[in-house]
């Protein structure tokens, strides 16, 4: 199966929503606004004219990871405490971009560089969209 999807975790929040809008215009139907609250994801996606799809997802170990099989890129727009989610993405050949404002967490992610990952990780200290 070819990986084509883009999953934006926190995709119906302020920053994640802007990212979904921009990517949805370029990759319609392949972008997912993901988060814990499916109803909010669905409500947000109804305003996207089918360009962005909803996905219920949590960033903990209880996740059903099947969605990674078709996902080329994950953009993380929520703060996390553990790098386990990023590790799982990278080990499964899914590129990972983290837009976090927590320097201590980004330091944890940098340590993944020493592991034999199958994809690329991009780290950022915050992103502000006006």
PDB file of C-alpha atoms in Angstrom:
ATOM      1  CA  UNK A   1       0.000   0.000   0.000  1.00  0.00           C
ATOM      2  CA  UNK A   2       1.338   3.409  -0.955  1.00  0.00           C
ATOM      3  CA  UNK A   3       1.462   5.987   1.818  1.00  0.00           C
ATOM      4  CA  UNK A   4      -0.385   9.153   0.738  1.00  0.00           C
ATOM      5  CA  UNK A   5      -2.316  10.537   3.699  1.00  0.00           C
ATOM      6  CA  UNK A   6      -1.363  13.503   5.878  1.00  0.00           C
ATOM      7  CA  UNK A   7      -2.601  13.395   9.476  1.00  0.00           C
ATOM      8  CA  UNK A   8      -2.635  16.633  11.476  1.00  0.00           C
ATOM      9  CA  UNK A   9      -2.957  15.786  15.184  1.00  0.00           C
ATOM     10  CA  UNK A  10      -4.772  18.692  16.804  1.00  0.00           C
ATOM     11  CA  UNK A  11      -6.041  19.412  13.305  1.00  0.00           C
ATOM     12  CA  UNK A  12      -9.189  21.221  14.361  1.00  0.00           C
ATOM     13  CA  UNK A  13      -7.401  23.599  16.756  1.00  0.00           C
ATOM     14  CA  UNK A  14      -6.177  27.083  15.823  1.00  0.00           C
ATOM     15  CA  UNK A  15      -2.771  26.187  14.352  1.00  0.00           C
ATOM     16  CA  UNK A  16      -3.733  22.683  13.206  1.00  0.00           C
ATOM     17  CA  UNK A  17      -6.874  24.012  11.521  1.00  0.00           C
ATOM     18  CA  UNK A  18      -4.851  26.514   9.491  1.00  0.00           C
ATOM     19  CA  UNK A  19      -2.430  23.771   8.464  1.00  0.00           C
ATOM     20  CA  UNK A  20      -5.345  21.525   7.423  1.00  0.00           C
ATOM     21  CA  UNK A  21      -6.882  24.333   5.351  1.00  0.00           C
ATOM     22  CA  UNK A  22      -3.633  24.992   3.495  1.00  0.00           C
ATOM     23  CA  UNK A  23      -2.814  21.336   2.900  1.00  0.00           C
ATOM     24  CA  UNK A  24      -6.415  20.487   1.999  1.00  0.00           C
ATOM     25  CA  UNK A  25      -6.243  22.927  -0.906  1.00  0.00           C
ATOM     26  CA  UNK A  26      -3.132  21.186  -2.257  1.00  0.00           C
ATOM     27  CA  UNK A  27      -3.974  17.570  -1.314  1.00  0.00           C
ATOM     28  CA  UNK A  28      -7.800  17.414  -1.233  1.00  0.00           C
ATOM     29  CA  UNK A  29      -9.191  14.250   0.354  1.00  0.00           C
ATOM     30  CA  UNK A  30      -5.787  13.127   1.658  1.00  0.00           C
ATOM     31  CA  UNK A  31      -5.602  15.368   4.754  1.00  0.00           C
ATOM     32  CA  UNK A  32      -7.056  14.284   8.116  1.00  0.00           C
ATOM     33  CA  UNK A  33      -7.879  16.585  11.041  1.00  0.00           C
ATOM     34  CA  UNK A  34      -7.179  14.251  13.954  1.00  0.00           C
ATOM     35  CA  UNK A  35      -7.869  14.560  17.648  1.00  0.00           C
ATOM     36  CA  UNK A  36      -9.580  13.022  20.670  1.00  0.00           C
ATOM     37  CA  UNK A  37     -12.958  14.619  19.972  1.00  0.00           C
ATOM     38  CA  UNK A  38     -14.445  13.120  16.816  1.00  0.00           C
ATOM     39  CA  UNK A  39     -17.434  15.479  16.931  1.00  0.00           C
ATOM     40  CA  UNK A  40     -15.154  18.534  16.805  1.00  0.00           C
ATOM     41  CA  UNK A  41     -13.115  17.019  13.983  1.00  0.00           C
ATOM     42  CA  UNK A  42     -16.311  16.302  12.030  1.00  0.00           C
ATOM     43  CA  UNK A  43     -17.649  19.807  12.646  1.00  0.00           C
ATOM     44  CA  UNK A  44     -14.395  21.363  11.442  1.00  0.00           C
ATOM     45  CA  UNK A  45     -14.259  19.111   8.368  1.00  0.00           C
ATOM     46  CA  UNK A  46     -17.806  20.080   7.350  1.00  0.00           C
ATOM     47  CA  UNK A  47     -16.422  23.560   6.656  1.00  0.00           C
ATOM     48  CA  UNK A  48     -13.692  22.157   4.388  1.00  0.00           C
ATOM     49  CA  UNK A  49     -15.890  21.020   1.465  1.00  0.00           C
ATOM     50  CA  UNK A  50     -14.575  17.445   1.582  1.00  0.00           C
ATOM     51  CA  UNK A  51     -10.930  18.486   1.300  1.00  0.00           C
ATOM     52  CA  UNK A  52     -10.156  17.466   4.911  1.00  0.00           C
ATOM     53  CA  UNK A  53     -11.481  14.334   6.642  1.00  0.00           C
ATOM     54  CA  UNK A  54     -12.015  13.729  10.381  1.00  0.00           C
ATOM     55  CA  UNK A  55     -10.073  11.137  12.367  1.00  0.00           C
ATOM     56  CA  UNK A  56     -10.448  10.262  16.043  1.00  0.00           C
ATOM     57  CA  UNK A  57      -7.023   9.711  17.520  1.00  0.00           C
ATOM     58  CA  UNK A  58      -5.237  10.000  20.838  1.00  0.00           C
ATOM     59  CA  UNK A  59      -1.495  10.356  21.261  1.00  0.00           C
ATOM     60  CA  UNK A  60      -1.159   7.534  23.800  1.00  0.00           C
ATOM     61  CA  UNK A  61      -0.240   3.865  23.624  1.00  0.00           C
ATOM     62  CA  UNK A  62      -3.875   2.704  23.280  1.00  0.00           C
ATOM     63  CA  UNK A  63      -3.986   3.907  19.663  1.00  0.00           C
ATOM     64  CA  UNK A  64      -4.923   1.478  16.885  1.00  0.00           C
ATOM     65  CA  UNK A  65      -1.897   2.129  14.678  1.00  0.00           C
ATOM     66  CA  UNK A  66      -3.388   0.744  11.429  1.00  0.00           C
ATOM     67  CA  UNK A  67      -3.839   4.265  10.055  1.00  0.00           C
ATOM     68  CA  UNK A  68      -0.028   4.577   9.865  1.00  0.00           C
ATOM     69  CA  UNK A  69       0.040   2.060   7.008  1.00  0.00           C
ATOM     70  CA  UNK A  70      -1.430   4.673   4.646  1.00  0.00           C
ATOM     71  CA  UNK A  71       0.015   7.819   6.278  1.00  0.00           C
ATOM     72  CA  UNK A  72       3.016   9.519   4.689  1.00  0.00           C
ATOM     73  CA  UNK A  73       3.263  12.455   7.127  1.00  0.00           C
ATOM     74  CA  UNK A  74       2.085  13.261  10.662  1.00  0.00           C
ATOM     75  CA  UNK A  75       2.077  16.886  11.782  1.00  0.00           C
ATOM     76  CA  UNK A  76       1.786  17.093  15.581  1.00  0.00           C
ATOM     77  CA  UNK A  77       0.101  20.287  16.808  1.00  0.00           C
ATOM     78  CA  UNK A  78      -0.467  19.340  20.450  1.00  0.00           C
ATOM     79  CA  UNK A  79       1.943  19.223  23.380  1.00  0.00           C
ATOM     80  CA  UNK A  80       3.095  15.791  24.533  1.00  0.00           C
ATOM     81  CA  UNK A  81       5.042  14.388  27.448  1.00  0.00           C
ATOM     82  CA  UNK A  82       6.555  11.288  25.819  1.00  0.00           C
ATOM     83  CA  UNK A  83       8.238  10.748  22.432  1.00  0.00           C
ATOM     84  CA  UNK A  84       6.513   7.338  22.041  1.00  0.00           C
ATOM     85  CA  UNK A  85       4.051   8.600  19.400  1.00  0.00           C
ATOM     86  CA  UNK A  86       6.851  10.110  17.290  1.00  0.00           C
ATOM     87  CA  UNK A  87       8.947   6.956  17.666  1.00  0.00           C
ATOM     88  CA  UNK A  88       6.055   4.789  16.449  1.00  0.00           C
ATOM     89  CA  UNK A  89       5.574   7.009  13.381  1.00  0.00           C
ATOM     90  CA  UNK A  90       9.263   7.082  12.482  1.00  0.00           C
ATOM     91  CA  UNK A  91       9.748   3.335  12.999  1.00  0.00           C
ATOM     92  CA  UNK A  92       6.817   2.680  10.647  1.00  0.00           C
ATOM     93  CA  UNK A  93       8.211   4.820   7.825  1.00  0.00           C
ATOM     94  CA  UNK A  94       5.878   7.770   8.433  1.00  0.00           C
ATOM     95  CA  UNK A  95       7.521  11.194   8.367  1.00  0.00           C
ATOM     96  CA  UNK A  96       6.918  13.224  11.524  1.00  0.00           C
ATOM     97  CA  UNK A  97       6.795  16.991  12.048  1.00  0.00           C
ATOM     98  CA  UNK A  98       6.341  18.409  15.537  1.00  0.00           C
ATOM     99  CA  UNK A  99       5.196  21.977  16.094  1.00  0.00           C
ATOM    100  CA  UNK A 100       5.794  22.213  19.816  1.00  0.00           C
ATOM    101  CA  UNK A 101       6.588  25.138  22.060  1.00  0.00           C
ATOM    102  CA  UNK A 102       8.205  22.903  24.697  1.00  0.00           C
ATOM    103  CA  UNK A 103      11.974  22.866  24.399  1.00  0.00           C
ATOM    104  CA  UNK A 104      12.294  20.027  26.924  1.00  0.00           C
ATOM    105  CA  UNK A 105      10.069  17.791  24.799  1.00  0.00           C
ATOM    106  CA  UNK A 106      11.968  18.657  21.626  1.00  0.00           C
ATOM    107  CA  UNK A 107      15.160  17.560  23.415  1.00  0.00           C
ATOM    108  CA  UNK A 108      13.556  14.153  23.999  1.00  0.00           C
ATOM    109  CA  UNK A 109      12.646  13.936  20.319  1.00  0.00           C
ATOM    110  CA  UNK A 110      16.198  14.753  19.256  1.00  0.00           C
ATOM    111  CA  UNK A 111      17.348  11.579  21.017  1.00  0.00           C
ATOM    112  CA  UNK A 112      15.320   9.553  18.496  1.00  0.00           C
ATOM    113  CA  UNK A 113      17.938  10.580  15.944  1.00  0.00           C
ATOM    114  CA  UNK A 114      20.254   7.897  17.340  1.00  0.00           C
ATOM    115  CA  UNK A 115      17.673   5.160  16.733  1.00  0.00           C
ATOM    116  CA  UNK A 116      17.317   3.385  13.399  1.00  0.00           C
ATOM    117  CA  UNK A 117      14.222   5.155  12.128  1.00  0.00           C
ATOM    118  CA  UNK A 118      12.632   4.593   8.732  1.00  0.00           C
ATOM    119  CA  UNK A 119      11.508   8.188   8.116  1.00  0.00           C
ATOM    120  CA  UNK A 120      12.404  11.840   8.664  1.00  0.00           C
ATOM    121  CA  UNK A 121      11.512  13.923  11.707  1.00  0.00           C
ATOM    122  CA  UNK A 122      11.276  17.727  11.622  1.00  0.00           C
ATOM    123  CA  UNK A 123      11.184  19.678  14.868  1.00  0.00           C
ATOM    124  CA  UNK A 124      10.065  23.258  15.408  1.00  0.00           C
ATOM    125  CA  UNK A 125       9.859  25.495  18.441  1.00  0.00           C
ATOM    126  CA  UNK A 126       6.320  26.761  18.000  1.00  0.00           C
ATOM    127  CA  UNK A 127       4.471  28.158  15.021  1.00  0.00           C
ATOM    128  CA  UNK A 128       2.205  31.161  15.050  1.00  0.00           C
ATOM    129  CA  UNK A 129      -0.383  31.711  12.347  1.00  0.00           C
ATOM    130  CA  UNK A 130      -2.297  34.956  12.234  1.00  0.00           C
TER     131      UNK A 130
END
